[in-house]
PDB file of C-alpha atoms and ligand atoms in Angstrom:
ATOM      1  CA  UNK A   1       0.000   0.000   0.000  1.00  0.00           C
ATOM      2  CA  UNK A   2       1.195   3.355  -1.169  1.00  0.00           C
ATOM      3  CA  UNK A   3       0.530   5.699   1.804  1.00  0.00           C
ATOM      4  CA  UNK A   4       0.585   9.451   1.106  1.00  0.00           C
ATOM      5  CA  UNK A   5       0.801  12.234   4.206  1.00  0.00           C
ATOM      6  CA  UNK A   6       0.124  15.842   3.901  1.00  0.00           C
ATOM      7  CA  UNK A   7       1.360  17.504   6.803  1.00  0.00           C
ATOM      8  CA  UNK A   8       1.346  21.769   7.928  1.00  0.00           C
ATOM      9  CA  UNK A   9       4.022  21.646  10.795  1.00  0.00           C
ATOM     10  CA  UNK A  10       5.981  19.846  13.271  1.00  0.00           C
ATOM     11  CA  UNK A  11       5.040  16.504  12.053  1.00  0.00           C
ATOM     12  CA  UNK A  12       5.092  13.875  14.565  1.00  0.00           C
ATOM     13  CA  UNK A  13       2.474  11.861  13.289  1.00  0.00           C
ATOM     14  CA  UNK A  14       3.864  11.763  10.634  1.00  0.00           C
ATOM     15  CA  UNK A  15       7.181  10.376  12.502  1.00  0.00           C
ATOM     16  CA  UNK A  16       4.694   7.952  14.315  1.00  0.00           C
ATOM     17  CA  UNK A  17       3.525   6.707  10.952  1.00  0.00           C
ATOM     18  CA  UNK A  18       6.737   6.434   9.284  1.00  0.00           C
ATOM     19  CA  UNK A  19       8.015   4.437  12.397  1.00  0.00           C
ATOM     20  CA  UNK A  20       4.929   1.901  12.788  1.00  0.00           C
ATOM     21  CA  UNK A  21       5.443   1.177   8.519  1.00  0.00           C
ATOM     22  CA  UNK A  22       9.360   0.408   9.199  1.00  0.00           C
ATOM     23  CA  UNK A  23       8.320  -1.723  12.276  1.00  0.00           C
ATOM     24  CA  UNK A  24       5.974  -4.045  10.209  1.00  0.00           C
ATOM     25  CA  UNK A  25       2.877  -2.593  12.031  1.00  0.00           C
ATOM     26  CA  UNK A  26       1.525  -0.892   8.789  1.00  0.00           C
ATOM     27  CA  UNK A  27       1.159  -3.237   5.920  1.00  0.00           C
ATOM     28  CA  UNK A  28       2.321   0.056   3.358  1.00  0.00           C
ATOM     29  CA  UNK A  29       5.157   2.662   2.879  1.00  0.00           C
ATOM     30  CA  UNK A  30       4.939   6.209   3.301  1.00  0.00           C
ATOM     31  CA  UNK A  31       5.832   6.962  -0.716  1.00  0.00           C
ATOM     32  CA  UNK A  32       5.595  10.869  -0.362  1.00  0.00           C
ATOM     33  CA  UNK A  33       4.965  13.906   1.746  1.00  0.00           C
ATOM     34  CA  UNK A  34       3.151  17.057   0.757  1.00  0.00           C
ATOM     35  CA  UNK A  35       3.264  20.071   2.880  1.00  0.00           C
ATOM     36  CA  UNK A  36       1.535  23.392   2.402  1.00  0.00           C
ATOM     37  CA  UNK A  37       5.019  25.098   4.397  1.00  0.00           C
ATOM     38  CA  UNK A  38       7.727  25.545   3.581  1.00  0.00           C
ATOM     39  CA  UNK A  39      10.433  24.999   6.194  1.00  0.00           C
ATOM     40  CA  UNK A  40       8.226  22.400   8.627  1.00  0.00           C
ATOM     41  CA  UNK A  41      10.000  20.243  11.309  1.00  0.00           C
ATOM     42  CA  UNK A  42       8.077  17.076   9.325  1.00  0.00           C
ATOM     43  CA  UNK A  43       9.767  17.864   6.189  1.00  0.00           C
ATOM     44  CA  UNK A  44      12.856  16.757   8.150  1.00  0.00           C
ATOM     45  CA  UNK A  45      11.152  13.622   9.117  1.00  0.00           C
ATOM     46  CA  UNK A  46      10.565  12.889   6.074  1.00  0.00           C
ATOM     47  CA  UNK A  47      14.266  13.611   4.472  1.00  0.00           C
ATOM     48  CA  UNK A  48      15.784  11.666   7.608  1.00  0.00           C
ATOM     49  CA  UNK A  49      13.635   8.380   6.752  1.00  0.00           C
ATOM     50  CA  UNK A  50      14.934   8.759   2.895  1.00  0.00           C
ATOM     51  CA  UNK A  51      10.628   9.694   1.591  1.00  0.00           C
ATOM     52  CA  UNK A  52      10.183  11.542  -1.074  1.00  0.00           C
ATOM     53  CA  UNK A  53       8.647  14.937  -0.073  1.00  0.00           C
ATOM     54  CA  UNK A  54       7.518  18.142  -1.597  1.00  0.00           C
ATOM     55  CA  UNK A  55       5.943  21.961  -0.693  1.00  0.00           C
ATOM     56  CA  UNK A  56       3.270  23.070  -2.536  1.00  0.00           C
ATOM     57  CA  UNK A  57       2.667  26.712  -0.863  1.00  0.00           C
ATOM     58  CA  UNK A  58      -0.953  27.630  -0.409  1.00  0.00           C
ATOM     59  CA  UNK A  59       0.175  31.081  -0.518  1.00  0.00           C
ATOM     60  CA  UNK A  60       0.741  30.644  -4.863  1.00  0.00           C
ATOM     61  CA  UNK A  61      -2.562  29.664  -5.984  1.00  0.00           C
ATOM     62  CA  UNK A  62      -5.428  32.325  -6.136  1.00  0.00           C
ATOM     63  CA  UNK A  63      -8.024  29.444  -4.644  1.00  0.00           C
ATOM     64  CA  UNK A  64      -8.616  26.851  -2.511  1.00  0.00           C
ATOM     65  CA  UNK A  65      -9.888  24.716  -6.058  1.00  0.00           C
ATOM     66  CA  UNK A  66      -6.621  25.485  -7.348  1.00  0.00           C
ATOM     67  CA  UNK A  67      -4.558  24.502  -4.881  1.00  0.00           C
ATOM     68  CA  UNK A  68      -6.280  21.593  -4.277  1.00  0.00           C
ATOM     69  CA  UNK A  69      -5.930  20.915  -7.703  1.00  0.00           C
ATOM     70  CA  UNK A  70      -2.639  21.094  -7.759  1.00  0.00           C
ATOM     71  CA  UNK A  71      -2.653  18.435  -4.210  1.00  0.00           C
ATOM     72  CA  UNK A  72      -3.881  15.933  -6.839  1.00  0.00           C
ATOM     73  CA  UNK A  73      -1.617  16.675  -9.435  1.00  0.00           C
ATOM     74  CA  UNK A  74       1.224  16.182  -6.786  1.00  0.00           C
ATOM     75  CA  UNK A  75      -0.171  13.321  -5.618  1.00  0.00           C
ATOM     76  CA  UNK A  76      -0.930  11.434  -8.940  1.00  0.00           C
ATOM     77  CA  UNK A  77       2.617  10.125  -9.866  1.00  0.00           C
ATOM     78  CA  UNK A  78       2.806   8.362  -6.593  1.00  0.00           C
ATOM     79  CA  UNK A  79      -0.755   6.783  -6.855  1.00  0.00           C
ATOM     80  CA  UNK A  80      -1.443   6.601  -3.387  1.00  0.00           C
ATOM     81  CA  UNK A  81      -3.678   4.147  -1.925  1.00  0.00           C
ATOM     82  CA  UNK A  82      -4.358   5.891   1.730  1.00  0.00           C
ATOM     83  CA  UNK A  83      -3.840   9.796   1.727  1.00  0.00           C
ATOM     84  CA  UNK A  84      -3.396  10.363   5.235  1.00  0.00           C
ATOM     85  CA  UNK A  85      -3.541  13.818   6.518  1.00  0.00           C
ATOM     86  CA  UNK A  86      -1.303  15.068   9.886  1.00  0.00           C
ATOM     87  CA  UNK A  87      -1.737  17.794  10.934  1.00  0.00           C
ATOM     88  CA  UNK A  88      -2.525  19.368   7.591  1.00  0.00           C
ATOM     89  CA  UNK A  89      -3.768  22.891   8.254  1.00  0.00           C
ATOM     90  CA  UNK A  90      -6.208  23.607   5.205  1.00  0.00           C
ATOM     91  CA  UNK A  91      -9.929  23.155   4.388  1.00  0.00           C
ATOM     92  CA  UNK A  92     -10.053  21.173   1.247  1.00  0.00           C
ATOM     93  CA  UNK A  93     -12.135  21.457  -1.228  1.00  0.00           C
ATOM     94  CA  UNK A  94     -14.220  18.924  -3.438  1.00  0.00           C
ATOM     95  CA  UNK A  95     -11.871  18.746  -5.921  1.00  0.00           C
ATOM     96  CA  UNK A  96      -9.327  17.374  -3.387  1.00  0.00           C
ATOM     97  CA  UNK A  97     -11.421  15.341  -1.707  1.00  0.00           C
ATOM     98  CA  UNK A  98     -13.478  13.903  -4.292  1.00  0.00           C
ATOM     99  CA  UNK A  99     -10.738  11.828  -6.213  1.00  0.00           C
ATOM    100  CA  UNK A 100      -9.794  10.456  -2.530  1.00  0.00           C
ATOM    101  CA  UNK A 101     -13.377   9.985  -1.168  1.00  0.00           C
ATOM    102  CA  UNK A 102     -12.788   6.582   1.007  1.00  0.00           C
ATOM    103  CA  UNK A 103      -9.491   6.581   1.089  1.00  0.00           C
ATOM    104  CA  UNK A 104      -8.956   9.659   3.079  1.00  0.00           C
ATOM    105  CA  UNK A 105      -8.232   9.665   6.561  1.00  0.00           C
ATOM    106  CA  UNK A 106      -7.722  13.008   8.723  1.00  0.00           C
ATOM    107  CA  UNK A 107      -7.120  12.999  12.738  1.00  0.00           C
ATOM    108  CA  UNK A 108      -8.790  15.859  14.443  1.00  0.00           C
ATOM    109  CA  UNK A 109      -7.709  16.579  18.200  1.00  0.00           C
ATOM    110  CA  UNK A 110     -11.068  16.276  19.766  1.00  0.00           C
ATOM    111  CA  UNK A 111     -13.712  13.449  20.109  1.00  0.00           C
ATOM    112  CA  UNK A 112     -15.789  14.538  17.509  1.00  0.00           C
ATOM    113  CA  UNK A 113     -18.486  15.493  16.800  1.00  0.00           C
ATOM    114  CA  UNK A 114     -17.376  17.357  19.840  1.00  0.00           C
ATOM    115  CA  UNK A 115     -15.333  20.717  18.744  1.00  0.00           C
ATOM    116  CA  UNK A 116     -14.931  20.743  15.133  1.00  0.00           C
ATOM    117  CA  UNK A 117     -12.771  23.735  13.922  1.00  0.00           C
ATOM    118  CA  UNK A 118     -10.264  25.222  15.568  1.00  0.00           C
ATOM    119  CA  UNK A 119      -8.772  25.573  19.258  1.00  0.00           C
ATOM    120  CA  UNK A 120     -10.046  21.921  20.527  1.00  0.00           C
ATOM    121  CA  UNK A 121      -8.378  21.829  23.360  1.00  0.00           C
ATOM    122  CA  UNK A 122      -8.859  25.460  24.677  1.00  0.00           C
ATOM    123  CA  UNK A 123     -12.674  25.289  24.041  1.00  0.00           C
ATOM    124  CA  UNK A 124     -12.725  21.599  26.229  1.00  0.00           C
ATOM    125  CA  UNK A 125     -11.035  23.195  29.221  1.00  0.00           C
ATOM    126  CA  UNK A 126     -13.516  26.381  29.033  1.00  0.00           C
ATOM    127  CA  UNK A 127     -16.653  23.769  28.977  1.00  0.00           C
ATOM    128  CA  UNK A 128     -15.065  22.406  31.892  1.00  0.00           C
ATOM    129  CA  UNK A 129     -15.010  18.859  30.338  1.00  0.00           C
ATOM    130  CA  UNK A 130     -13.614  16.114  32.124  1.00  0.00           C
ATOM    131  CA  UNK A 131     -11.934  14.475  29.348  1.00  0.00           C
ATOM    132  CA  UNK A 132     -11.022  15.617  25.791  1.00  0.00           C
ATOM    133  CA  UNK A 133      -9.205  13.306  22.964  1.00  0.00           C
ATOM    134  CA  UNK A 134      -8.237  12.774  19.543  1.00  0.00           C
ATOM    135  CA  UNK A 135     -10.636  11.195  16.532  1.00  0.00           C
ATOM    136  CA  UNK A 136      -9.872   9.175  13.140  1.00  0.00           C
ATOM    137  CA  UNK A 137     -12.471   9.555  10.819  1.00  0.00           C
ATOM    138  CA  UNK A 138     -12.760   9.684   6.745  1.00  0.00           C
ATOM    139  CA  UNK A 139     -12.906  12.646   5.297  1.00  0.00           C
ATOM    140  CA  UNK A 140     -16.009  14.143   3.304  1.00  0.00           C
ATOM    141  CA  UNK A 141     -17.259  16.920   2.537  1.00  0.00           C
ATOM    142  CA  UNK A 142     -18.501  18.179   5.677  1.00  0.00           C
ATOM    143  CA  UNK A 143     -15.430  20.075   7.920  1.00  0.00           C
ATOM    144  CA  UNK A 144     -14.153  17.337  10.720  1.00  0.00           C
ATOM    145  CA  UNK A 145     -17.598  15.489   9.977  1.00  0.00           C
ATOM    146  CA  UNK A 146     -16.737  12.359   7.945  1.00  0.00           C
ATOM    147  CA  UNK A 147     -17.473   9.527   9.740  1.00  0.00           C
ATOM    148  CA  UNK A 148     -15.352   8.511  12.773  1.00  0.00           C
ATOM    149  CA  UNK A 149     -13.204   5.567  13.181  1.00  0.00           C
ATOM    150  CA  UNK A 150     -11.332   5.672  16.156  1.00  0.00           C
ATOM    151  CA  UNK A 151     -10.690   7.988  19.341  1.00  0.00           C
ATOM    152  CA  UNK A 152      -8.403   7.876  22.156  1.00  0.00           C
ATOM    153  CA  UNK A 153     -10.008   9.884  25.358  1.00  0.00           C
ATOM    154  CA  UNK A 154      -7.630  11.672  27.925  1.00  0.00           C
ATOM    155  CA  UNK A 155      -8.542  12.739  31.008  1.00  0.00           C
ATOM    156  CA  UNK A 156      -8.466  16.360  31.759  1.00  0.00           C
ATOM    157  CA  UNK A 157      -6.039  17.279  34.700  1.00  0.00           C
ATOM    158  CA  UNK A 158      -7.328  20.110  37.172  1.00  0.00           C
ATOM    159  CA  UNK A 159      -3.601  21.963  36.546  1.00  0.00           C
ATOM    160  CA  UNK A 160      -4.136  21.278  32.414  1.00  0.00           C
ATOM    161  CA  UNK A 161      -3.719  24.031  29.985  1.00  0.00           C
ATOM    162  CA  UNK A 162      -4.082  24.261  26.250  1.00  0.00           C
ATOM    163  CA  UNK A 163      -0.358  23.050  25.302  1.00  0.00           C
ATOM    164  CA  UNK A 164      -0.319  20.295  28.258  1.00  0.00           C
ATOM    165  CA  UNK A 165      -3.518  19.227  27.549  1.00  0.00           C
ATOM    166  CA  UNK A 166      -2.006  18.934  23.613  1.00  0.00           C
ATOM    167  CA  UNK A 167       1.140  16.845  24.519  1.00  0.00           C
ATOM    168  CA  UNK A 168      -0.342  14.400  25.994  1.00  0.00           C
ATOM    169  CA  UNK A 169      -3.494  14.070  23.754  1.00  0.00           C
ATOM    170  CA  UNK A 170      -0.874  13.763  20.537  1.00  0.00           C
ATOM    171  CA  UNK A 171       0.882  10.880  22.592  1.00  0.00           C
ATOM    172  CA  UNK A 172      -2.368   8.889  22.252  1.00  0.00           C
ATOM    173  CA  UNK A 173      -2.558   9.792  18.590  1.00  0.00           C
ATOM    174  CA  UNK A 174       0.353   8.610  17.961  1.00  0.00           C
ATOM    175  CA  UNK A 175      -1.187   5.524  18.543  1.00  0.00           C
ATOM    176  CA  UNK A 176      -4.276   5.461  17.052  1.00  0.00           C
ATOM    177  CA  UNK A 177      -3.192   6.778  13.566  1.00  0.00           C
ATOM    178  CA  UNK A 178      -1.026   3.885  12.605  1.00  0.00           C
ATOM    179  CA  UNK A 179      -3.613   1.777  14.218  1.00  0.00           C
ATOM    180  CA  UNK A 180      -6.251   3.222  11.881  1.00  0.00           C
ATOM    181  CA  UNK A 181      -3.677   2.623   9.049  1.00  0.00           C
ATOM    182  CA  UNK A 182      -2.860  -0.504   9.247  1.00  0.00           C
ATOM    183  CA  UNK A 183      -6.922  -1.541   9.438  1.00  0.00           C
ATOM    184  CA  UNK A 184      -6.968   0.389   5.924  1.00  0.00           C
ATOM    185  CA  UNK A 185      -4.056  -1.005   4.789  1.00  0.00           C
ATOM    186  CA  UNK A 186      -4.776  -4.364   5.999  1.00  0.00           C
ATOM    187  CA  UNK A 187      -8.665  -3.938   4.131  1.00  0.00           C
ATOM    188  CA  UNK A 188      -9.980  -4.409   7.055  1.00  0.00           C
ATOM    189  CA  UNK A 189     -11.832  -0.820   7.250  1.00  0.00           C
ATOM    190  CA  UNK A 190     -13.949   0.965   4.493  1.00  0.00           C
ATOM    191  CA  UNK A 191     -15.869   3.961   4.306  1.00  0.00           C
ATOM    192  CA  UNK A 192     -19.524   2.549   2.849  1.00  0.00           C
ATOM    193  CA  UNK A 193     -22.767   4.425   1.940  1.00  0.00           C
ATOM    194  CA  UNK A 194     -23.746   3.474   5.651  1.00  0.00           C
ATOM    195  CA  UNK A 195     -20.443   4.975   6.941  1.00  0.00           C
ATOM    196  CA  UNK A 196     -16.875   3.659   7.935  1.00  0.00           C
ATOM    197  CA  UNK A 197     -17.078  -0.091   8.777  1.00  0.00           C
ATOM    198  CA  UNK A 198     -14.041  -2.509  10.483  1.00  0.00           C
ATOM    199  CA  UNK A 199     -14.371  -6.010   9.313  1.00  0.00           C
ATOM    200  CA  UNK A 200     -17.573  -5.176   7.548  1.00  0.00           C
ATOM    201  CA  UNK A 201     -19.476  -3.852  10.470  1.00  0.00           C
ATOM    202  CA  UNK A 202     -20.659  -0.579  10.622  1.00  0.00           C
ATOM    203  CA  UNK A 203     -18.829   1.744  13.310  1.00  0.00           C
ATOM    204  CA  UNK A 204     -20.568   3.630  16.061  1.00  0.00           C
ATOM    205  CA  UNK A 205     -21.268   7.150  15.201  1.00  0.00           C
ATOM    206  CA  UNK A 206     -19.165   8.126  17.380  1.00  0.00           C
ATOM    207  CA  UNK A 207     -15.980   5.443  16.044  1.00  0.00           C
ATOM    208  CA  UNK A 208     -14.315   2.779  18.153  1.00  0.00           C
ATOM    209  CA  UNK A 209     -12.706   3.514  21.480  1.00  0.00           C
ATOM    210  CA  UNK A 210      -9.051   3.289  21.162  1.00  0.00           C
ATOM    211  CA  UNK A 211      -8.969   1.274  24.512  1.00  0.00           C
ATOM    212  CA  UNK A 212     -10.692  -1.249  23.268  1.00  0.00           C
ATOM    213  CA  UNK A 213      -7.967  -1.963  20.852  1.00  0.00           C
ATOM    214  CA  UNK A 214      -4.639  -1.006  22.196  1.00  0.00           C
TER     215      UNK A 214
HETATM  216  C1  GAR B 301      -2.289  17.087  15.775  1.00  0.00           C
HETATM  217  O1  GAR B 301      -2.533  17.161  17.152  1.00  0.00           O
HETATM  218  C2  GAR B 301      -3.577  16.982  14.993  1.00  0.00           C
HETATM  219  O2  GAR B 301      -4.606  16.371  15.719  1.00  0.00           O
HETATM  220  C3  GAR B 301      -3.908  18.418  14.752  1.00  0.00           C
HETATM  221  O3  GAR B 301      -2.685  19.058  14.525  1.00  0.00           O
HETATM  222  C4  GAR B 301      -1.671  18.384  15.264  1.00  0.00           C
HETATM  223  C5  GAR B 301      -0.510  18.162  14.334  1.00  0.00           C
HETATM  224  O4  GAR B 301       0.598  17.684  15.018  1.00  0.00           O
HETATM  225  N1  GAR B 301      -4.778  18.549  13.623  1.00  0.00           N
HETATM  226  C6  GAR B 301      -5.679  19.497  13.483  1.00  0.00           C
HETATM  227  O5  GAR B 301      -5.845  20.371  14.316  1.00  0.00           O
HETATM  228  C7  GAR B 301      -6.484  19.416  12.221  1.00  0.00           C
HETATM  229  N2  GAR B 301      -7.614  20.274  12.272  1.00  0.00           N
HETATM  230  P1  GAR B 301       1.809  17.039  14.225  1.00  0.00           P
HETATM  231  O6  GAR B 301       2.168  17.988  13.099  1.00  0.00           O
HETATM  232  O7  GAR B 301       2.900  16.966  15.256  1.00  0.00           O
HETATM  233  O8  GAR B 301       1.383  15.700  13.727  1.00  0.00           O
END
């Protein structure tokens, strides 16, 4: 399986993924990396593990449609079976997302539906929530609204801020993105008319709870 990554920054799932495909725990390679900065930390992750990688700037195309269009056209040569993204900081457009539709996978620090958008973990502390999390899901059309496949929950310390609250919810998704990977890769999860399903059974609305798998 030819796994693709599009990444924004620091990268490290990214890192996590490249490291779970050289262990054997992904069935697949990470064949390229796309990012929409110049000058990110997970471009260096990507050099270091020998992966072809590339920066298509945001900042040159007058749209979001042509940006996206040139994603694809980046993408294309490396015919990617997964396209995973990390971290990837941009709202994509149907012309991105429909030649990937089902084989798209985005992890969005929250347990969704809970706090789409932006500032997860800042908005979970101000509700005075107990716990917050990471999700898996496809991607569709809808922003963070594809159905879920996995979350990992983490409870909410009383001394937690917005960047501890962060390190150690990204510690738990460095776990459940390679998990999620290796089902796809392994074709053991789909995204169906009925929504994602894992071994042909359709997932919760909500996705599968990480700790019931790791
Ligand atoms: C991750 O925590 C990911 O959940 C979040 O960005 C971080 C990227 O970290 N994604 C989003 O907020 C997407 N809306 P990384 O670059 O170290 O993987």
């Amino acid at each position: 399986m030819n796994i693709a990554v599009l990444i924004s920054g620091a990268g490290s799932n990214l890192k996590a993924l490249i490291d779970a495909c050289s262990d054997g725990h992904i069935d697949g390679r990470v064949a390229l990396v796309l990012s929409n900065r110049p000058g990110v930390e997970g471009l260096r992750h990507a050099d270091s593990a020998g992966i072809a990688n590339r920066v298509i700037d945001h900042r040159a195309y007058a749209s979001r449609e042509a940006f996206d269009c040139a994603l694809v056209d980046a993408l294309a040569p490396c015919k990617p079976d997964l396209v995973i993204l990390a971290g990837f900081m941009r709202i994509l457009t149907p012309e991105f997302i429909g030649p990937f539709e089902g084989r798209l996978l985005n992890i969005h620090p929250s347990l969704l539906p809970k706090y789409p958008g932006l500032n997860t973990h800042q908005r979970a502390l101000d509700a005075g929530d107990a716990e917050a999390g990471s999700t898996v899901h496809f991607v569709t059309e809808e922003l963070d609204g594809g159905p879920p496949v996995v979350f990992a929950r983490v409870p909410i310390d009383p001394g937690d801020d917005a960047d501890s609250l962060a390190r150690r919810v990204q510690a738990r998704e460095h776990q459940i993105y390679p998990l999620a990977a290796q089902w796809y890769c392994s074709g053991r999860l789909a995204l169906t008319n009925d929504g994602a399903r894992l071994d042909g059974r359709v997932l919760p609305a909500g996705g599968l709870d990480a700790d019931d798998y790791l």
